[in-house]
């Protein structure tokens, strides 16, 4: 039985070394390029900031913070060697989760902003004011930080007992207490925002149905509706498997449940597979800037043509 348990658990270290390092490398390359372009585009090209731009800009900052943690993870997983510093390990894990839950919340308020834009196209509602968007963004950052502070307590320090390995949250600490906190994060950090996003999707459908007799308006509002549907679908596909498997992984470590070593190995393997997909949003979020940002794509392309024109003139 012991030999069977070791066989079932052999896939986990292999996946961490090759699968995680490869996936995180791809996410870093794609995400760094896309989000850097977006940040520079907003900082140097955008003249008039609107509420949607503020939310999207904060989303890009969140993604860049997460991307900064990936080189350390890739290097550590690929070499199976970890720096013997708990502070570096815990801050890395904290930023990783901060990106996850801040991204979820910013995607949710972006959906709300799209709905408000449909109902108030002239931005005459208080929720569409720049000052409101700034306050909401600050509140999201503060809320995520407070929500994740207990995470630092649950993460295990790097010791000789765990071979100085920076364990992920689901593999750290007391599984009973960790499961309670993980369920809390799942409900308040994931499920409630998902339901909120779905609620505004339903509101958009009803709004379009009520305006269906106005053909021009219906066509104008078709794009925001399609984008919100796309956001909800991607949101669900990327984040749901991770949250389910994280809770299952923690529960499998509870000794009272008597989960076999082989089953634990299988659960750990599936959990590892879901992890990169939960953070894949950082690589694909720039798509939303080009699709959902108010004239962001046109503004960025115009600025690019202007710079190329100047370079061509200088070259002559």
Tab-separated table of C-alpha atoms in Angstrom:
chain	number	residue	atom	x	y	z
A	1	UNK	CA	0.000	0.000	0.000
A	2	UNK	CA	2.832	2.394	0.860
A	3	UNK	CA	4.451	1.705	-2.525
A	4	UNK	CA	1.125	2.353	-4.274
A	5	UNK	CA	0.798	5.651	-2.441
A	6	UNK	CA	4.250	6.726	-3.597
A	7	UNK	CA	3.381	5.749	-7.178
A	8	UNK	CA	0.152	7.760	-7.127
A	9	UNK	CA	1.993	10.816	-5.818
A	10	UNK	CA	4.859	10.704	-8.308
A	11	UNK	CA	3.075	12.933	-10.827
A	12	UNK	CA	2.885	15.946	-8.503
A	13	UNK	CA	6.608	16.828	-8.334
A	14	UNK	CA	6.984	16.180	-12.064
A	15	UNK	CA	4.066	18.495	-12.865
A	16	UNK	CA	5.473	21.174	-10.573
A	17	UNK	CA	8.882	21.016	-12.229
A	18	UNK	CA	7.816	20.902	-15.877
A	19	UNK	CA	4.134	21.848	-16.152
A	20	UNK	CA	3.992	24.744	-13.677
A	21	UNK	CA	7.324	26.218	-14.755
A	22	UNK	CA	6.276	26.081	-18.433
A	23	UNK	CA	2.775	27.494	-17.908
A	24	UNK	CA	3.976	30.279	-15.617
A	25	UNK	CA	6.728	31.168	-18.109
A	26	UNK	CA	4.193	31.521	-20.913
A	27	UNK	CA	1.870	33.560	-18.701
A	28	UNK	CA	4.751	35.841	-17.731
A	29	UNK	CA	5.859	36.487	-21.320
A	30	UNK	CA	2.386	37.051	-22.750
A	31	UNK	CA	1.059	38.916	-19.720
A	32	UNK	CA	4.089	41.172	-19.306
A	33	UNK	CA	3.948	42.294	-22.936
A	34	UNK	CA	0.194	42.874	-22.979
A	35	UNK	CA	-0.125	44.594	-19.604
A	36	UNK	CA	2.949	46.782	-20.152
A	37	UNK	CA	1.470	48.030	-23.416
A	38	UNK	CA	-1.807	48.764	-21.641
A	39	UNK	CA	-0.189	50.639	-18.736
A	40	UNK	CA	1.969	52.770	-21.031
A	41	UNK	CA	-1.031	53.332	-23.277
A	42	UNK	CA	-3.120	54.651	-20.400
A	43	UNK	CA	-0.330	56.734	-18.875
A	44	UNK	CA	0.966	58.365	-22.055
A	45	UNK	CA	-1.978	58.257	-24.475
A	46	UNK	CA	-5.218	58.609	-22.524
A	47	UNK	CA	-6.184	62.248	-22.067
A	48	UNK	CA	-9.625	61.918	-20.531
A	49	UNK	CA	-10.054	59.199	-17.907
A	50	UNK	CA	-13.495	57.671	-17.400
A	51	UNK	CA	-14.717	55.251	-14.754
A	52	UNK	CA	-14.170	52.197	-16.953
A	53	UNK	CA	-10.598	53.289	-17.710
A	54	UNK	CA	-9.838	53.576	-13.995
A	55	UNK	CA	-11.071	50.038	-13.294
A	56	UNK	CA	-9.179	48.607	-16.264
A	57	UNK	CA	-5.994	50.437	-15.268
A	58	UNK	CA	-6.194	49.018	-11.739
A	59	UNK	CA	-6.744	45.582	-13.229
A	60	UNK	CA	-3.547	45.936	-15.250
A	61	UNK	CA	-1.600	47.039	-12.144
A	62	UNK	CA	-2.896	43.974	-10.312
A	63	UNK	CA	-1.782	41.756	-13.178
A	64	UNK	CA	1.698	43.295	-13.284
A	65	UNK	CA	2.155	42.761	-9.543
A	66	UNK	CA	1.297	39.107	-10.004
A	67	UNK	CA	3.576	38.753	-13.017
A	68	UNK	CA	6.472	39.994	-10.882
A	69	UNK	CA	6.109	36.880	-8.720
A	70	UNK	CA	6.363	34.427	-11.621
A	71	UNK	CA	10.146	34.516	-12.304
A	72	UNK	CA	10.818	33.376	-8.732
A	73	UNK	CA	8.237	30.604	-9.006
A	74	UNK	CA	9.507	29.445	-12.401
A	75	UNK	CA	13.114	29.387	-11.228
A	76	UNK	CA	12.222	27.554	-8.009
A	77	UNK	CA	9.943	24.956	-9.594
A	78	UNK	CA	12.276	24.230	-12.525
A	79	UNK	CA	15.333	23.758	-10.290
A	80	UNK	CA	13.415	22.396	-7.301
A	81	UNK	CA	15.436	24.774	-5.165
A	82	UNK	CA	13.865	27.446	-2.982
A	83	UNK	CA	15.406	30.468	-1.310
A	84	UNK	CA	15.505	29.840	2.426
A	85	UNK	CA	13.588	33.025	3.247
A	86	UNK	CA	10.024	32.792	4.573
A	87	UNK	CA	9.406	36.502	3.933
A	88	UNK	CA	10.121	36.128	0.209
A	89	UNK	CA	7.980	32.993	0.012
A	90	UNK	CA	5.008	34.439	1.888
A	91	UNK	CA	5.055	37.802	0.104
A	92	UNK	CA	5.140	35.943	-3.200
A	93	UNK	CA	2.127	33.818	-2.254
A	94	UNK	CA	0.314	36.870	-0.888
A	95	UNK	CA	0.742	38.838	-4.141
A	96	UNK	CA	-0.369	35.807	-6.114
A	97	UNK	CA	-3.659	35.579	-4.190
A	98	UNK	CA	-4.057	39.369	-4.126
A	99	UNK	CA	-4.038	39.380	-7.916
A	100	UNK	CA	-6.557	36.558	-8.043
A	101	UNK	CA	-9.163	38.228	-5.848
A	102	UNK	CA	-8.558	41.820	-6.928
A	103	UNK	CA	-8.921	40.707	-10.564
A	104	UNK	CA	-12.216	39.031	-9.764
A	105	UNK	CA	-13.540	42.177	-8.080
A	106	UNK	CA	-12.333	44.552	-10.794
A	107	UNK	CA	-13.878	42.346	-13.493
A	108	UNK	CA	-17.111	42.467	-11.504
A	109	UNK	CA	-17.185	46.262	-11.198
A	110	UNK	CA	-16.255	46.536	-14.887
A	111	UNK	CA	-19.392	44.539	-15.695
A	112	UNK	CA	-21.376	46.862	-13.443
A	113	UNK	CA	-19.841	49.853	-15.222
A	114	UNK	CA	-20.852	48.432	-18.616
A	115	UNK	CA	-24.426	48.084	-17.397
A	116	UNK	CA	-24.452	51.649	-16.089
A	117	UNK	CA	-23.096	52.835	-19.427
A	118	UNK	CA	-26.010	51.143	-21.171
A	119	UNK	CA	-28.579	52.789	-18.888
A	120	UNK	CA	-26.796	56.146	-18.720
A	121	UNK	CA	-24.857	56.589	-21.986
A	122	UNK	CA	-24.091	60.226	-21.140
A	123	UNK	CA	-22.423	59.215	-17.853
A	124	UNK	CA	-24.750	61.311	-15.737
A	125	UNK	CA	-24.974	58.790	-12.872
A	126	UNK	CA	-22.858	59.142	-9.728
A	127	UNK	CA	-21.491	55.587	-10.140
A	128	UNK	CA	-19.974	56.652	-13.458
A	129	UNK	CA	-18.027	59.561	-11.970
A	130	UNK	CA	-14.237	59.354	-11.885
A	131	UNK	CA	-14.151	60.195	-8.194
A	132	UNK	CA	-16.495	57.284	-7.458
A	133	UNK	CA	-14.364	54.918	-9.538
A	134	UNK	CA	-11.243	55.986	-7.623
A	135	UNK	CA	-12.953	55.406	-4.258
A	136	UNK	CA	-14.271	52.001	-5.369
A	137	UNK	CA	-10.792	51.007	-6.583
A	138	UNK	CA	-9.182	52.035	-3.284
A	139	UNK	CA	-11.887	50.126	-1.393
A	140	UNK	CA	-11.214	46.995	-3.478
A	141	UNK	CA	-7.477	47.111	-2.773
A	142	UNK	CA	-8.011	47.666	0.950
A	143	UNK	CA	-10.668	44.952	1.111
A	144	UNK	CA	-8.464	42.394	-0.659
A	145	UNK	CA	-5.498	43.168	1.614
A	146	UNK	CA	-7.613	42.784	4.765
A	147	UNK	CA	-9.240	39.645	3.365
A	148	UNK	CA	-5.860	38.017	2.718
A	149	UNK	CA	-3.991	39.001	5.883
A	150	UNK	CA	-4.939	35.681	7.582
A	151	UNK	CA	-3.249	33.892	4.683
A	152	UNK	CA	0.149	34.905	6.061
A	153	UNK	CA	-0.707	33.078	9.270
A	154	UNK	CA	-1.771	29.861	7.529
A	155	UNK	CA	1.299	29.592	5.284
A	156	UNK	CA	4.031	27.362	6.697
A	157	UNK	CA	7.512	28.813	7.282
A	158	UNK	CA	10.405	27.374	5.304
A	159	UNK	CA	12.100	24.801	7.504
A	160	UNK	CA	14.342	21.781	7.142
A	161	UNK	CA	11.264	19.596	7.841
A	162	UNK	CA	9.683	20.623	4.511
A	163	UNK	CA	13.070	20.802	2.740
A	164	UNK	CA	12.832	24.622	2.731
A	165	UNK	CA	10.117	24.415	0.082
A	166	UNK	CA	7.696	27.299	-0.406
A	167	UNK	CA	4.459	25.351	-0.040
A	168	UNK	CA	1.294	26.660	-1.642
A	169	UNK	CA	-1.634	27.540	0.601
A	170	UNK	CA	-3.566	24.289	0.035
A	171	UNK	CA	-0.536	22.252	1.121
A	172	UNK	CA	0.320	24.338	4.189
A	173	UNK	CA	-0.594	24.351	7.846
A	174	UNK	CA	-3.504	22.820	9.708
A	175	UNK	CA	-5.968	21.529	7.079
A	176	UNK	CA	-9.045	21.985	9.302
A	177	UNK	CA	-8.460	25.689	9.909
A	178	UNK	CA	-7.208	26.167	6.362
A	179	UNK	CA	-10.389	24.642	4.952
A	180	UNK	CA	-12.563	27.078	6.940
A	181	UNK	CA	-10.578	30.037	5.615
A	182	UNK	CA	-10.501	28.610	2.082
A	183	UNK	CA	-14.300	28.239	2.062
A	184	UNK	CA	-14.555	31.843	3.294
A	185	UNK	CA	-12.375	33.027	0.372
A	186	UNK	CA	-14.358	30.897	-2.057
A	187	UNK	CA	-17.700	32.348	-0.956
A	188	UNK	CA	-16.795	36.006	-0.472
A	189	UNK	CA	-13.927	36.288	-2.939
A	190	UNK	CA	-15.320	34.201	-5.776
A	191	UNK	CA	-18.967	33.070	-5.569
A	192	UNK	CA	-20.506	36.388	-4.531
A	193	UNK	CA	-18.659	38.352	-7.272
A	194	UNK	CA	-19.663	35.637	-9.768
A	195	UNK	CA	-23.321	35.922	-8.767
A	196	UNK	CA	-23.067	39.715	-8.940
A	197	UNK	CA	-21.643	39.534	-12.434
A	198	UNK	CA	-24.386	37.103	-13.445
A	199	UNK	CA	-26.998	39.437	-11.979
A	200	UNK	CA	-25.814	42.321	-14.148
A	201	UNK	CA	-25.737	40.006	-17.149
A	202	UNK	CA	-29.431	39.266	-16.562
A	203	UNK	CA	-30.104	42.988	-16.143
A	204	UNK	CA	-28.451	43.661	-19.495
A	205	UNK	CA	-30.554	41.004	-21.219
A	206	UNK	CA	-33.747	42.485	-19.780
A	207	UNK	CA	-32.640	45.976	-20.709
A	208	UNK	CA	-32.043	44.943	-24.314
A	209	UNK	CA	-35.385	43.183	-24.459
A	210	UNK	CA	-37.142	46.329	-23.285
A	211	UNK	CA	-35.332	48.343	-25.935
A	212	UNK	CA	-35.722	45.769	-28.720
A	213	UNK	CA	-38.117	47.982	-30.646
A	214	UNK	CA	-35.347	50.544	-31.051
A	215	UNK	CA	-33.156	48.745	-33.574
A	216	UNK	CA	-30.325	51.227	-33.548
A	217	UNK	CA	-30.025	51.163	-29.757
A	218	UNK	CA	-30.163	47.385	-29.685
A	219	UNK	CA	-27.280	47.153	-32.148
A	220	UNK	CA	-25.295	49.689	-30.164
A	221	UNK	CA	-25.746	47.718	-26.962
A	222	UNK	CA	-25.010	44.338	-28.522
A	223	UNK	CA	-21.236	44.695	-28.088
A	224	UNK	CA	-21.267	45.394	-24.318
A	225	UNK	CA	-23.640	42.462	-23.793
A	226	UNK	CA	-21.414	40.079	-25.775
A	227	UNK	CA	-18.369	41.202	-23.804
A	228	UNK	CA	-20.046	40.694	-20.445
A	229	UNK	CA	-21.184	37.206	-21.482
A	230	UNK	CA	-17.600	36.492	-22.545
A	231	UNK	CA	-16.340	37.812	-19.201
A	232	UNK	CA	-18.722	35.598	-17.217
A	233	UNK	CA	-17.821	32.495	-19.248
A	234	UNK	CA	-14.055	33.054	-18.953
A	235	UNK	CA	-14.434	34.010	-15.301
A	236	UNK	CA	-16.233	30.743	-14.540
A	237	UNK	CA	-14.002	28.463	-16.614
A	238	UNK	CA	-10.754	29.819	-15.182
A	239	UNK	CA	-11.611	30.268	-11.515
A	240	UNK	CA	-14.158	27.542	-10.698
A	241	UNK	CA	-11.907	24.454	-11.111
A	242	UNK	CA	-9.181	26.061	-9.005
A	243	UNK	CA	-11.482	26.927	-6.091
A	244	UNK	CA	-13.149	23.520	-6.151
A	245	UNK	CA	-9.864	21.623	-6.213
A	246	UNK	CA	-8.232	23.856	-3.604
A	247	UNK	CA	-10.961	23.004	-1.103
A	248	UNK	CA	-10.855	19.327	-2.077
A	249	UNK	CA	-7.060	19.307	-1.741
A	250	UNK	CA	-7.207	20.823	1.761
A	251	UNK	CA	-10.022	18.482	2.828
A	252	UNK	CA	-8.063	15.456	1.606
A	253	UNK	CA	-5.313	16.318	4.095
A	254	UNK	CA	-7.642	16.105	7.119
A	255	UNK	CA	-6.585	12.974	8.964
A	256	UNK	CA	-10.089	12.309	10.322
A	257	UNK	CA	-11.347	11.703	6.771
A	258	UNK	CA	-8.825	8.881	6.281
A	259	UNK	CA	-8.140	9.705	2.633
A	260	UNK	CA	-5.665	7.204	1.182
A	261	UNK	CA	-2.230	8.317	-0.002
A	262	UNK	CA	-3.095	7.311	-3.546
A	263	UNK	CA	-6.276	9.401	-3.569
A	264	UNK	CA	-4.379	12.331	-2.071
A	265	UNK	CA	-1.823	12.010	-4.844
A	266	UNK	CA	-4.523	12.075	-7.531
A	267	UNK	CA	-6.226	15.090	-5.929
A	268	UNK	CA	-2.909	16.918	-5.640
A	269	UNK	CA	-2.201	16.243	-9.319
A	270	UNK	CA	-5.564	17.616	-10.468
A	271	UNK	CA	-5.163	20.624	-8.167
A	272	UNK	CA	-1.757	21.424	-9.670
A	273	UNK	CA	-3.250	21.297	-13.176
A	274	UNK	CA	-5.932	23.862	-12.260
A	275	UNK	CA	-3.548	26.383	-10.671
A	276	UNK	CA	-2.069	28.006	-13.810
A	277	UNK	CA	-5.521	28.331	-15.361
A	278	UNK	CA	-6.742	30.379	-12.386
A	279	UNK	CA	-3.990	32.915	-13.077
A	280	UNK	CA	-4.238	32.759	-16.863
A	281	UNK	CA	-6.543	35.767	-16.645
A	282	UNK	CA	-3.468	37.987	-16.148
A	283	UNK	CA	-2.293	37.039	-19.616
A	284	UNK	CA	-5.657	37.451	-21.344
A	285	UNK	CA	-6.971	40.498	-19.466
A	286	UNK	CA	-5.302	42.913	-21.941
A	287	UNK	CA	-7.864	41.716	-24.482
A	288	UNK	CA	-10.522	43.454	-22.388
A	289	UNK	CA	-8.648	46.757	-22.624
A	290	UNK	CA	-8.872	46.658	-26.403
A	291	UNK	CA	-12.481	45.451	-26.440
A	292	UNK	CA	-14.022	47.184	-23.425
A	293	UNK	CA	-11.879	50.295	-23.007
A	294	UNK	CA	-13.590	53.368	-24.388
A	295	UNK	CA	-11.796	53.917	-27.736
A	296	UNK	CA	-8.603	52.528	-26.178
A	297	UNK	CA	-7.639	50.538	-29.269
A	298	UNK	CA	-8.123	53.505	-31.610
A	299	UNK	CA	-6.216	55.793	-29.241
A	300	UNK	CA	-3.269	53.404	-28.941
A	301	UNK	CA	-3.053	52.774	-32.687
A	302	UNK	CA	-3.187	56.504	-33.405
A	303	UNK	CA	-0.344	57.118	-30.951
A	304	UNK	CA	1.682	54.298	-32.518
A	305	UNK	CA	1.228	55.728	-36.014
A	306	UNK	CA	2.233	59.143	-34.695
A	307	UNK	CA	5.455	57.777	-33.167
A	308	UNK	CA	6.296	55.801	-36.322
A	309	UNK	CA	5.722	58.935	-38.381
A	310	UNK	CA	8.135	60.904	-36.193
A	311	UNK	CA	10.761	58.160	-36.444
A	312	UNK	CA	10.416	58.093	-40.212
A	313	UNK	CA	10.773	61.881	-40.389
A	314	UNK	CA	13.817	61.818	-38.113
A	315	UNK	CA	15.390	59.050	-40.201
A	316	UNK	CA	15.172	61.221	-43.302
